[in-house]
Amino acid sequence: MDSQTFILLSAVIAYSGAFTSLYISLSLFKLGEVIKDKGLTLSAIAMTIFGISLLIEATVNIMAPTYISGPGRRPQELLSILVNRGTLIAIPLYTISYVLMASSHYVSGVSLRETAIPPKEFSVIPLFVIMFIDYNVIDLIVLIVAAIIVLGKYGSARLPTVVFYIVLGISHLVPVMLLFASSSWWIVPLSTLLRGLAPLILFASSLLKE
Amino acid sequence: MVRRKYRSQAGIVHDILEVLQREGAMPATRIATYANLPYDRLKLILLSLEESGLVIKTKEGYDITEKGLEALNTLRRSRKLLESLGFRL
């Protein structure tokens, strides 16, 4: 598969994932409003931000030129930077989205044993994380691991949910290969493609019959 | 160490509305048993559901409203999606 086709394929999957995320968020917004569950509303906001991030990433990346030439330039390196621009713009939004995803399970989780309302001081932890850690791959991986841990404690760590977070984690790990791969045009589109695939997996699993 | 059990707010609301639909109006203490919730926690949730118009207070206790039935159907339709997102129902 040539670079043009692969970049286009990743953009198509990213757009599909973005619109699926926005559809999921709409359902969650409606449900959260009906039953007054702040956790669902937070999750809806997280999915909205995730969908918008995917749209931005795919749109800006696909607009990057595929060929650069000229005296005194280093075309391949410049191309890598330009193809990555959408991802760099979207990264802070992904971070916010993952923080909200983790927080939504904490907010929605109701203890079945304690009679008193549990203290909510730990809910500020994700805010501290976002304030003190720079927006980078490690940050995103830490947040995804945090989301899985919070999910296991306050939510239900089912297979589709864990697969969703693992695919997201891998999508953010893939760009590390930029350090090692000599021909790296496919790395950024692959990470975008994986991020687009994650909500599609989640939504498809919700359509499966038990 | 005993692991705390958590359930999502959506799951609890689903259980409350479902039992009221199935069994009809009942006092809060019976709903607490069916929904497997401490009484004081349940009272807060019932208050919120009453404010939203999903349940109504009657002389028998609490009963589900038309709006509550619609909400229950929406919850049933969204069950798989919520579970896929990791909300414990």
PDB file of C-alpha atoms in Angstrom:
ATOM      1  CA  MET A   1       0.000   0.000   0.000  1.00  0.00           C
ATOM      2  CA  ASP A   2       1.469   3.386  -0.948  1.00  0.00           C
ATOM      3  CA  SER A   3       1.679   6.328   1.448  1.00  0.00           C
ATOM      4  CA  GLN A   4      -1.207   8.267  -0.126  1.00  0.00           C
ATOM      5  CA  THR A   5      -3.623   5.339   0.162  1.00  0.00           C
ATOM      6  CA  PHE A   6      -2.602   4.557   3.722  1.00  0.00           C
ATOM      7  CA  ILE A   7      -2.944   8.191   4.854  1.00  0.00           C
ATOM      8  CA  LEU A   8      -6.365   8.311   3.199  1.00  0.00           C
ATOM      9  CA  LEU A   9      -7.415   5.012   4.832  1.00  0.00           C
ATOM     10  CA  SER A  10      -6.313   6.256   8.260  1.00  0.00           C
ATOM     11  CA  ALA A  11      -8.276   9.486   7.726  1.00  0.00           C
ATOM     12  CA  VAL A  12     -11.424   7.569   6.702  1.00  0.00           C
ATOM     13  CA  ILE A  13     -11.205   5.338   9.811  1.00  0.00           C
ATOM     14  CA  ALA A  14     -10.439   8.372  11.998  1.00  0.00           C
ATOM     15  CA  TYR A  15     -13.511  10.196  10.631  1.00  0.00           C
ATOM     16  CA  SER A  16     -15.672   7.086  11.185  1.00  0.00           C
ATOM     17  CA  GLY A  17     -14.322   6.806  14.741  1.00  0.00           C
ATOM     18  CA  ALA A  18     -14.926  10.519  15.332  1.00  0.00           C
ATOM     19  CA  PHE A  19     -18.549  10.411  14.197  1.00  0.00           C
ATOM     20  CA  THR A  20     -19.124   7.194  16.192  1.00  0.00           C
ATOM     21  CA  SER A  21     -17.692   8.929  19.288  1.00  0.00           C
ATOM     22  CA  LEU A  22     -19.993  11.902  18.733  1.00  0.00           C
ATOM     23  CA  TYR A  23     -22.978   9.553  18.295  1.00  0.00           C
ATOM     24  CA  ILE A  24     -22.087   7.723  21.539  1.00  0.00           C
ATOM     25  CA  SER A  25     -21.696  11.053  23.326  1.00  0.00           C
ATOM     26  CA  LEU A  26     -25.123  12.191  22.143  1.00  0.00           C
ATOM     27  CA  SER A  27     -26.726   9.013  23.576  1.00  0.00           C
ATOM     28  CA  LEU A  28     -24.845   9.514  26.848  1.00  0.00           C
ATOM     29  CA  PHE A  29     -25.841  13.194  27.082  1.00  0.00           C
ATOM     30  CA  LYS A  30     -29.520  12.287  26.654  1.00  0.00           C
ATOM     31  CA  LEU A  31     -29.342   9.448  29.176  1.00  0.00           C
ATOM     32  CA  GLY A  32     -27.358  11.513  31.693  1.00  0.00           C
ATOM     33  CA  GLU A  33     -29.953  14.274  31.443  1.00  0.00           C
ATOM     34  CA  VAL A  34     -32.902  11.894  31.909  1.00  0.00           C
ATOM     35  CA  ILE A  35     -31.564  10.067  34.960  1.00  0.00           C
ATOM     36  CA  LYS A  36     -29.418  12.937  36.319  1.00  0.00           C
ATOM     37  CA  ASP A  37     -26.211  10.900  36.302  1.00  0.00           C
ATOM     38  CA  LYS A  38     -23.234  13.261  36.290  1.00  0.00           C
ATOM     39  CA  GLY A  39     -20.926  10.354  35.477  1.00  0.00           C
ATOM     40  CA  LEU A  40     -22.726   9.730  32.181  1.00  0.00           C
ATOM     41  CA  THR A  41     -22.614  13.438  31.354  1.00  0.00           C
ATOM     42  CA  LEU A  42     -18.865  13.519  32.053  1.00  0.00           C
ATOM     43  CA  SER A  43     -18.406  10.449  29.882  1.00  0.00           C
ATOM     44  CA  ALA A  44     -20.424  12.173  27.137  1.00  0.00           C
ATOM     45  CA  ILE A  45     -18.188  15.259  27.354  1.00  0.00           C
ATOM     46  CA  ALA A  46     -15.116  12.979  27.200  1.00  0.00           C
ATOM     47  CA  MET A  47     -16.413  11.221  24.072  1.00  0.00           C
ATOM     48  CA  THR A  48     -17.288  14.585  22.458  1.00  0.00           C
ATOM     49  CA  ILE A  49     -13.779  15.909  23.075  1.00  0.00           C
ATOM     50  CA  PHE A  50     -12.310  12.618  21.822  1.00  0.00           C
ATOM     51  CA  GLY A  51     -14.401  12.804  18.625  1.00  0.00           C
ATOM     52  CA  ILE A  52     -13.416  16.446  18.019  1.00  0.00           C
ATOM     53  CA  SER A  53      -9.733  15.574  18.627  1.00  0.00           C
ATOM     54  CA  LEU A  54      -9.935  12.808  16.032  1.00  0.00           C
ATOM     55  CA  LEU A  55     -11.581  15.159  13.527  1.00  0.00           C
ATOM     56  CA  ILE A  56      -8.888  17.802  14.056  1.00  0.00           C
ATOM     57  CA  GLU A  57      -6.068  15.259  13.894  1.00  0.00           C
ATOM     58  CA  ALA A  58      -7.314  13.555  10.728  1.00  0.00           C
ATOM     59  CA  THR A  59      -8.201  16.810   8.955  1.00  0.00           C
ATOM     60  CA  VAL A  60      -4.921  18.621   9.675  1.00  0.00           C
ATOM     61  CA  ASN A  61      -2.785  15.546   8.951  1.00  0.00           C
ATOM     62  CA  ILE A  62      -4.480  14.818   5.644  1.00  0.00           C
ATOM     63  CA  MET A  63      -3.970  18.421   4.507  1.00  0.00           C
ATOM     64  CA  ALA A  64      -0.202  18.036   4.869  1.00  0.00           C
ATOM     65  CA  PRO A  65       1.681  18.024   1.562  1.00  0.00           C
ATOM     66  CA  THR A  66       2.847  14.604   0.393  1.00  0.00           C
ATOM     67  CA  TYR A  67       5.922  15.854  -1.437  1.00  0.00           C
ATOM     68  CA  ILE A  68       8.350  18.641  -0.591  1.00  0.00           C
ATOM     69  CA  SER A  69      11.383  19.601  -2.570  1.00  0.00           C
ATOM     70  CA  GLY A  70      13.675  22.563  -2.816  1.00  0.00           C
ATOM     71  CA  PRO A  71      17.282  23.600  -2.297  1.00  0.00           C
ATOM     72  CA  GLY A  72      18.618  23.450   1.242  1.00  0.00           C
ATOM     73  CA  ARG A  73      15.697  21.571   2.703  1.00  0.00           C
ATOM     74  CA  ARG A  74      15.463  18.100   4.132  1.00  0.00           C
ATOM     75  CA  PRO A  75      12.208  16.949   2.548  1.00  0.00           C
ATOM     76  CA  GLN A  76      11.663  13.712   4.497  1.00  0.00           C
ATOM     77  CA  GLU A  77      12.103  15.325   7.911  1.00  0.00           C
ATOM     78  CA  LEU A  78       9.969  18.310   7.029  1.00  0.00           C
ATOM     79  CA  LEU A  79       7.286  15.988   5.699  1.00  0.00           C
ATOM     80  CA  SER A  80       7.284  13.978   8.941  1.00  0.00           C
ATOM     81  CA  ILE A  81       6.736  17.158  10.948  1.00  0.00           C
ATOM     82  CA  LEU A  82       3.925  18.365   8.699  1.00  0.00           C
ATOM     83  CA  VAL A  83       2.147  14.987   8.688  1.00  0.00           C
ATOM     84  CA  ASN A  84       2.366  14.988  12.489  1.00  0.00           C
ATOM     85  CA  ARG A  85       0.969  18.514  12.950  1.00  0.00           C
ATOM     86  CA  GLY A  86      -2.666  17.464  13.445  1.00  0.00           C
ATOM     87  CA  THR A  87      -1.616  14.912  16.049  1.00  0.00           C
ATOM     88  CA  LEU A  88       0.348  17.538  17.968  1.00  0.00           C
ATOM     89  CA  ILE A  89      -2.630  19.900  17.966  1.00  0.00           C
ATOM     90  CA  ALA A  90      -4.990  17.120  19.115  1.00  0.00           C
ATOM     91  CA  ILE A  91      -2.808  15.684  21.916  1.00  0.00           C
ATOM     92  CA  PRO A  92      -3.914  18.146  24.678  1.00  0.00           C
ATOM     93  CA  LEU A  93      -7.539  17.388  23.781  1.00  0.00           C
ATOM     94  CA  TYR A  94      -6.928  13.636  24.035  1.00  0.00           C
ATOM     95  CA  THR A  95      -5.396  14.222  27.464  1.00  0.00           C
ATOM     96  CA  ILE A  96      -8.482  16.088  28.655  1.00  0.00           C
ATOM     97  CA  SER A  97     -10.700  13.395  27.181  1.00  0.00           C
ATOM     98  CA  TYR A  98      -8.894  10.544  29.022  1.00  0.00           C
ATOM     99  CA  VAL A  99      -8.977  12.449  32.315  1.00  0.00           C
ATOM    100  CA  LEU A 100     -12.737  12.885  31.935  1.00  0.00           C
ATOM    101  CA  MET A 101     -13.223   9.231  30.960  1.00  0.00           C
ATOM    102  CA  ALA A 102     -11.471   8.113  34.148  1.00  0.00           C
ATOM    103  CA  SER A 103     -13.343  10.667  36.260  1.00  0.00           C
ATOM    104  CA  SER A 104     -16.745   9.666  34.867  1.00  0.00           C
ATOM    105  CA  HIS A 105     -16.499   6.161  36.358  1.00  0.00           C
ATOM    106  CA  TYR A 106     -15.450   7.599  39.708  1.00  0.00           C
ATOM    107  CA  VAL A 107     -18.336  10.080  39.726  1.00  0.00           C
ATOM    108  CA  SER A 108     -20.902   7.500  38.617  1.00  0.00           C
ATOM    109  CA  GLY A 109     -19.726   4.740  40.984  1.00  0.00           C
ATOM    110  CA  VAL A 110     -22.011   4.322  43.993  1.00  0.00           C
ATOM    111  CA  SER A 111     -20.763   2.214  46.896  1.00  0.00           C
ATOM    112  CA  LEU A 112     -23.143  -0.591  47.784  1.00  0.00           C
ATOM    113  CA  ARG A 113     -21.691  -1.154  51.241  1.00  0.00           C
ATOM    114  CA  GLU A 114     -21.161   2.280  52.737  1.00  0.00           C
ATOM    115  CA  THR A 115     -24.206   4.032  54.063  1.00  0.00           C
ATOM    116  CA  ALA A 116     -22.616   7.464  54.151  1.00  0.00           C
ATOM    117  CA  ILE A 117     -21.714   9.360  50.983  1.00  0.00           C
ATOM    118  CA  PRO A 118     -17.998   8.646  50.397  1.00  0.00           C
ATOM    119  CA  PRO A 119     -15.608  11.610  50.358  1.00  0.00           C
ATOM    120  CA  LYS A 120     -14.924  12.870  46.870  1.00  0.00           C
ATOM    121  CA  GLU A 121     -11.522  14.440  47.500  1.00  0.00           C
ATOM    122  CA  PHE A 122      -9.827  11.921  45.198  1.00  0.00           C
ATOM    123  CA  SER A 123     -11.806  13.271  42.267  1.00  0.00           C
ATOM    124  CA  VAL A 124      -9.334  16.151  42.009  1.00  0.00           C
ATOM    125  CA  ILE A 125      -6.419  13.760  41.356  1.00  0.00           C
ATOM    126  CA  PRO A 126      -6.881  13.727  37.558  1.00  0.00           C
ATOM    127  CA  LEU A 127      -6.770  17.539  37.604  1.00  0.00           C
ATOM    128  CA  PHE A 128      -3.433  17.445  39.403  1.00  0.00           C
ATOM    129  CA  VAL A 129      -2.174  14.913  36.891  1.00  0.00           C
ATOM    130  CA  ILE A 130      -3.114  17.165  33.993  1.00  0.00           C
ATOM    131  CA  MET A 131      -1.574  20.201  35.683  1.00  0.00           C
ATOM    132  CA  PHE A 132       1.791  18.679  36.531  1.00  0.00           C
ATOM    133  CA  ILE A 133       2.547  16.306  33.678  1.00  0.00           C
ATOM    134  CA  ASP A 134       3.523  17.595  30.301  1.00  0.00           C
ATOM    135  CA  TYR A 135       1.511  16.552  27.257  1.00  0.00           C
ATOM    136  CA  ASN A 136       3.545  13.653  25.954  1.00  0.00           C
ATOM    137  CA  VAL A 137       3.346   9.940  25.283  1.00  0.00           C
ATOM    138  CA  ILE A 138       4.139   9.010  28.886  1.00  0.00           C
ATOM    139  CA  ASP A 139       1.387  11.323  30.075  1.00  0.00           C
ATOM    140  CA  LEU A 140      -1.162   9.711  27.804  1.00  0.00           C
ATOM    141  CA  ILE A 141      -0.110   6.180  28.714  1.00  0.00           C
ATOM    142  CA  VAL A 142      -0.268   7.060  32.435  1.00  0.00           C
ATOM    143  CA  LEU A 143      -3.754   8.472  31.943  1.00  0.00           C
ATOM    144  CA  ILE A 144      -4.950   5.405  30.047  1.00  0.00           C
ATOM    145  CA  VAL A 145      -3.560   3.095  32.752  1.00  0.00           C
ATOM    146  CA  ALA A 146      -5.270   5.328  35.351  1.00  0.00           C
ATOM    147  CA  ALA A 147      -8.525   5.036  33.393  1.00  0.00           C
ATOM    148  CA  ILE A 148      -8.269   1.213  33.419  1.00  0.00           C
ATOM    149  CA  ILE A 149      -7.544   1.192  37.180  1.00  0.00           C
ATOM    150  CA  VAL A 150     -10.457   3.536  37.975  1.00  0.00           C
ATOM    151  CA  LEU A 151     -12.643   1.476  35.669  1.00  0.00           C
ATOM    152  CA  GLY A 152     -11.725  -1.733  37.520  1.00  0.00           C
ATOM    153  CA  LYS A 153     -12.559  -0.158  40.880  1.00  0.00           C
ATOM    154  CA  TYR A 154     -15.628   1.952  40.194  1.00  0.00           C
ATOM    155  CA  GLY A 155     -16.906   0.521  36.936  1.00  0.00           C
ATOM    156  CA  SER A 156     -16.885  -2.805  35.215  1.00  0.00           C
ATOM    157  CA  ALA A 157     -13.735  -3.806  33.353  1.00  0.00           C
ATOM    158  CA  ARG A 158     -15.353  -5.712  30.507  1.00  0.00           C
ATOM    159  CA  LEU A 159     -13.440  -6.931  27.477  1.00  0.00           C
ATOM    160  CA  PRO A 160     -14.606  -4.207  25.005  1.00  0.00           C
ATOM    161  CA  THR A 161     -13.711  -1.434  27.462  1.00  0.00           C
ATOM    162  CA  VAL A 162     -10.264  -2.845  28.186  1.00  0.00           C
ATOM    163  CA  VAL A 163      -9.643  -3.403  24.442  1.00  0.00           C
ATOM    164  CA  PHE A 164     -10.725   0.239  23.854  1.00  0.00           C
ATOM    165  CA  TYR A 165      -8.149   1.568  26.316  1.00  0.00           C
ATOM    166  CA  ILE A 166      -5.404  -0.826  25.168  1.00  0.00           C
ATOM    167  CA  VAL A 167      -5.884   0.174  21.508  1.00  0.00           C
ATOM    168  CA  LEU A 168      -5.723   3.841  22.584  1.00  0.00           C
ATOM    169  CA  GLY A 169      -2.565   3.131  24.603  1.00  0.00           C
ATOM    170  CA  ILE A 170      -0.920   1.387  21.634  1.00  0.00           C
ATOM    171  CA  SER A 171      -1.938   4.268  19.354  1.00  0.00           C
ATOM    172  CA  HIS A 172       0.022   6.655  21.554  1.00  0.00           C
ATOM    173  CA  LEU A 173       2.958   4.252  21.871  1.00  0.00           C
ATOM    174  CA  VAL A 174       3.311   3.757  18.109  1.00  0.00           C
ATOM    175  CA  PRO A 175       4.943   7.216  17.523  1.00  0.00           C
ATOM    176  CA  VAL A 176       7.852   6.077  19.738  1.00  0.00           C
ATOM    177  CA  MET A 177       8.887   4.035  16.683  1.00  0.00           C
ATOM    178  CA  LEU A 178       9.691   7.365  14.977  1.00  0.00           C
ATOM    179  CA  LEU A 179      12.952   7.222  16.937  1.00  0.00           C
ATOM    180  CA  PHE A 180      13.953   3.893  15.428  1.00  0.00           C
ATOM    181  CA  ALA A 181      12.321   3.569  12.009  1.00  0.00           C
ATOM    182  CA  SER A 182      14.235   4.912   9.052  1.00  0.00           C
ATOM    183  CA  SER A 183      11.231   5.135   6.762  1.00  0.00           C
ATOM    184  CA  SER A 184       8.580   6.536   9.043  1.00  0.00           C
ATOM    185  CA  TRP A 185       5.802   7.988   6.881  1.00  0.00           C
ATOM    186  CA  TRP A 186       3.367   5.258   8.024  1.00  0.00           C
ATOM    187  CA  ILE A 187       3.791   5.728  11.791  1.00  0.00           C
ATOM    188  CA  VAL A 188       1.620   8.807  12.312  1.00  0.00           C
ATOM    189  CA  PRO A 189      -1.236   7.582  10.064  1.00  0.00           C
ATOM    190  CA  LEU A 190      -1.096   4.210  11.871  1.00  0.00           C
ATOM    191  CA  SER A 191      -1.503   5.882  15.273  1.00  0.00           C
ATOM    192  CA  THR A 192      -4.415   7.970  13.928  1.00  0.00           C
ATOM    193  CA  LEU A 193      -5.955   4.833  12.431  1.00  0.00           C
ATOM    194  CA  LEU A 194      -5.782   3.008  15.786  1.00  0.00           C
ATOM    195  CA  ARG A 195      -7.392   5.926  17.607  1.00  0.00           C
ATOM    196  CA  GLY A 196     -10.179   5.913  15.026  1.00  0.00           C
ATOM    197  CA  LEU A 197     -10.591   2.170  15.384  1.00  0.00           C
ATOM    198  CA  ALA A 198     -10.974   2.253  19.204  1.00  0.00           C
ATOM    199  CA  PRO A 199     -14.488   3.825  19.373  1.00  0.00           C
ATOM    200  CA  LEU A 200     -15.597   1.684  16.426  1.00  0.00           C
ATOM    201  CA  ILE A 201     -14.663  -1.467  18.400  1.00  0.00           C
ATOM    202  CA  LEU A 202     -16.506  -0.098  21.425  1.00  0.00           C
ATOM    203  CA  PHE A 203     -19.642   0.710  19.453  1.00  0.00           C
ATOM    204  CA  ALA A 204     -19.608  -2.567  17.496  1.00  0.00           C
ATOM    205  CA  SER A 205     -19.385  -4.555  20.744  1.00  0.00           C
ATOM    206  CA  SER A 206     -22.466  -2.734  22.055  1.00  0.00           C
ATOM    207  CA  LEU A 207     -24.394  -3.914  19.000  1.00  0.00           C
ATOM    208  CA  LEU A 208     -23.503  -7.582  19.546  1.00  0.00           C
ATOM    209  CA  LYS A 209     -26.197  -9.792  21.017  1.00  0.00           C
ATOM    210  CA  GLU A 210     -25.492 -11.583  24.295  1.00  0.00           C
TER     211      GLU A 210
ATOM    212  CA  MET B   1      -9.033  -6.187  52.860  1.00  0.00           C
ATOM    213  CA  VAL B   2     -12.640  -6.251  51.695  1.00  0.00           C
ATOM    214  CA  ARG B   3     -13.035  -4.974  48.160  1.00  0.00           C
ATOM    215  CA  ARG B   4     -15.776  -2.330  47.971  1.00  0.00           C
ATOM    216  CA  LYS B   5     -18.551  -2.988  45.518  1.00  0.00           C
ATOM    217  CA  TYR B   6     -19.605  -0.152  43.258  1.00  0.00           C
ATOM    218  CA  ARG B   7     -22.439   0.186  40.814  1.00  0.00           C
ATOM    219  CA  SER B   8     -23.128   3.037  38.440  1.00  0.00           C
ATOM    220  CA  GLN B   9     -25.840   5.572  39.147  1.00  0.00           C
ATOM    221  CA  ALA B  10     -27.450   4.453  35.850  1.00  0.00           C
ATOM    222  CA  GLY B  11     -27.531   0.835  37.043  1.00  0.00           C
ATOM    223  CA  ILE B  12     -29.183   1.798  40.319  1.00  0.00           C
ATOM    224  CA  VAL B  13     -31.797   3.975  38.599  1.00  0.00           C
ATOM    225  CA  HIS B  14     -32.466   1.089  36.186  1.00  0.00           C
ATOM    226  CA  ASP B  15     -33.025  -1.346  39.089  1.00  0.00           C
ATOM    227  CA  ILE B  16     -35.328   1.086  40.941  1.00  0.00           C
ATOM    228  CA  LEU B  17     -37.464   1.855  37.892  1.00  0.00           C
ATOM    229  CA  GLU B  18     -37.592  -1.811  36.878  1.00  0.00           C
ATOM    230  CA  VAL B  19     -38.815  -2.999  40.282  1.00  0.00           C
ATOM    231  CA  LEU B  20     -41.460  -0.249  40.383  1.00  0.00           C
ATOM    232  CA  GLN B  21     -42.643  -1.225  36.910  1.00  0.00           C
ATOM    233  CA  ARG B  22     -42.744  -4.945  37.803  1.00  0.00           C
ATOM    234  CA  GLU B  23     -44.148  -4.794  41.337  1.00  0.00           C
ATOM    235  CA  GLY B  24     -46.055  -1.502  41.331  1.00  0.00           C
ATOM    236  CA  ALA B  25     -45.972   1.167  44.044  1.00  0.00           C
ATOM    237  CA  MET B  26     -44.053   0.279  47.204  1.00  0.00           C
ATOM    238  CA  PRO B  27     -42.423   1.941  50.209  1.00  0.00           C
ATOM    239  CA  ALA B  28     -38.802   3.060  50.091  1.00  0.00           C
ATOM    240  CA  THR B  29     -37.691   0.313  52.493  1.00  0.00           C
ATOM    241  CA  ARG B  30     -38.846  -2.403  50.070  1.00  0.00           C
ATOM    242  CA  ILE B  31     -37.250  -0.627  47.113  1.00  0.00           C
ATOM    243  CA  ALA B  32     -34.000  -0.514  49.121  1.00  0.00           C
ATOM    244  CA  THR B  33     -34.135  -4.305  49.512  1.00  0.00           C
ATOM    245  CA  TYR B  34     -34.856  -4.915  45.823  1.00  0.00           C
ATOM    246  CA  ALA B  35     -32.266  -2.401  44.650  1.00  0.00           C
ATOM    247  CA  ASN B  36     -29.697  -3.695  47.181  1.00  0.00           C
ATOM    248  CA  LEU B  37     -28.934  -0.234  48.495  1.00  0.00           C
ATOM    249  CA  PRO B  38     -28.552   1.371  51.929  1.00  0.00           C
ATOM    250  CA  TYR B  39     -31.774   3.193  52.851  1.00  0.00           C
ATOM    251  CA  ASP B  40     -30.284   6.676  53.234  1.00  0.00           C
ATOM    252  CA  ARG B  41     -28.497   6.413  49.881  1.00  0.00           C
ATOM    253  CA  LEU B  42     -31.722   5.273  48.247  1.00  0.00           C
ATOM    254  CA  LYS B  43     -33.708   8.177  49.736  1.00  0.00           C
ATOM    255  CA  LEU B  44     -31.349  10.668  48.062  1.00  0.00           C
ATOM    256  CA  ILE B  45     -31.712   8.908  44.714  1.00  0.00           C
ATOM    257  CA  LEU B  46     -35.512   8.729  45.059  1.00  0.00           C
ATOM    258  CA  LEU B  47     -35.590  12.435  45.839  1.00  0.00           C
ATOM    259  CA  SER B  48     -33.620  13.158  42.671  1.00  0.00           C
ATOM    260  CA  LEU B  49     -35.874  10.837  40.616  1.00  0.00           C
ATOM    261  CA  GLU B  50     -38.949  12.534  42.065  1.00  0.00           C
ATOM    262  CA  GLU B  51     -37.566  15.964  41.116  1.00  0.00           C
ATOM    263  CA  SER B  52     -36.953  14.678  37.580  1.00  0.00           C
ATOM    264  CA  GLY B  53     -40.520  13.365  37.411  1.00  0.00           C
ATOM    265  CA  LEU B  54     -39.484   9.724  36.948  1.00  0.00           C
ATOM    266  CA  VAL B  55     -41.190   8.534  40.151  1.00  0.00           C
ATOM    267  CA  ILE B  56     -44.069   9.927  42.167  1.00  0.00           C
ATOM    268  CA  LYS B  57     -44.855   9.666  45.866  1.00  0.00           C
ATOM    269  CA  THR B  58     -48.214   7.983  46.545  1.00  0.00           C
ATOM    270  CA  LYS B  59     -49.902   6.743  49.730  1.00  0.00           C
ATOM    271  CA  GLU B  60     -48.430   3.236  49.046  1.00  0.00           C
ATOM    272  CA  GLY B  61     -44.932   4.659  48.717  1.00  0.00           C
ATOM    273  CA  TYR B  62     -43.237   5.410  45.386  1.00  0.00           C
ATOM    274  CA  ASP B  63     -44.582   4.633  41.912  1.00  0.00           C
ATOM    275  CA  ILE B  64     -43.144   4.939  38.414  1.00  0.00           C
ATOM    276  CA  THR B  65     -44.492   7.682  36.115  1.00  0.00           C
ATOM    277  CA  GLU B  66     -44.925   7.727  32.310  1.00  0.00           C
ATOM    278  CA  LYS B  67     -41.672   9.654  32.073  1.00  0.00           C
ATOM    279  CA  GLY B  68     -40.070   7.005  34.293  1.00  0.00           C
ATOM    280  CA  LEU B  69     -41.244   4.242  31.934  1.00  0.00           C
ATOM    281  CA  GLU B  70     -39.739   6.106  28.984  1.00  0.00           C
ATOM    282  CA  ALA B  71     -36.478   6.507  30.897  1.00  0.00           C
ATOM    283  CA  LEU B  72     -36.499   2.783  31.733  1.00  0.00           C
ATOM    284  CA  ASN B  73     -36.932   1.887  28.055  1.00  0.00           C
ATOM    285  CA  THR B  74     -34.081   4.253  27.113  1.00  0.00           C
ATOM    286  CA  LEU B  75     -31.897   2.628  29.769  1.00  0.00           C
ATOM    287  CA  ARG B  76     -32.748  -0.858  28.483  1.00  0.00           C
ATOM    288  CA  ARG B  77     -31.872   0.163  24.923  1.00  0.00           C
ATOM    289  CA  SER B  78     -28.583   1.709  26.077  1.00  0.00           C
ATOM    290  CA  ARG B  79     -27.648  -1.133  28.408  1.00  0.00           C
ATOM    291  CA  LYS B  80     -25.108  -2.771  26.081  1.00  0.00           C
ATOM    292  CA  LEU B  81     -23.515   0.575  25.216  1.00  0.00           C
ATOM    293  CA  LEU B  82     -23.166   1.526  28.889  1.00  0.00           C
ATOM    294  CA  GLU B  83     -21.681  -1.870  29.711  1.00  0.00           C
ATOM    295  CA  SER B  84     -19.265  -1.550  26.792  1.00  0.00           C
ATOM    296  CA  LEU B  85     -18.187   1.808  28.209  1.00  0.00           C
ATOM    297  CA  GLY B  86     -17.528   0.132  31.552  1.00  0.00           C
ATOM    298  CA  PHE B  87     -20.497   1.347  33.578  1.00  0.00           C
ATOM    299  CA  ARG B  88     -21.584  -1.357  36.017  1.00  0.00           C
ATOM    300  CA  LEU B  89     -25.283  -2.047  35.598  1.00  0.00           C
TER     301      LEU B  89
END
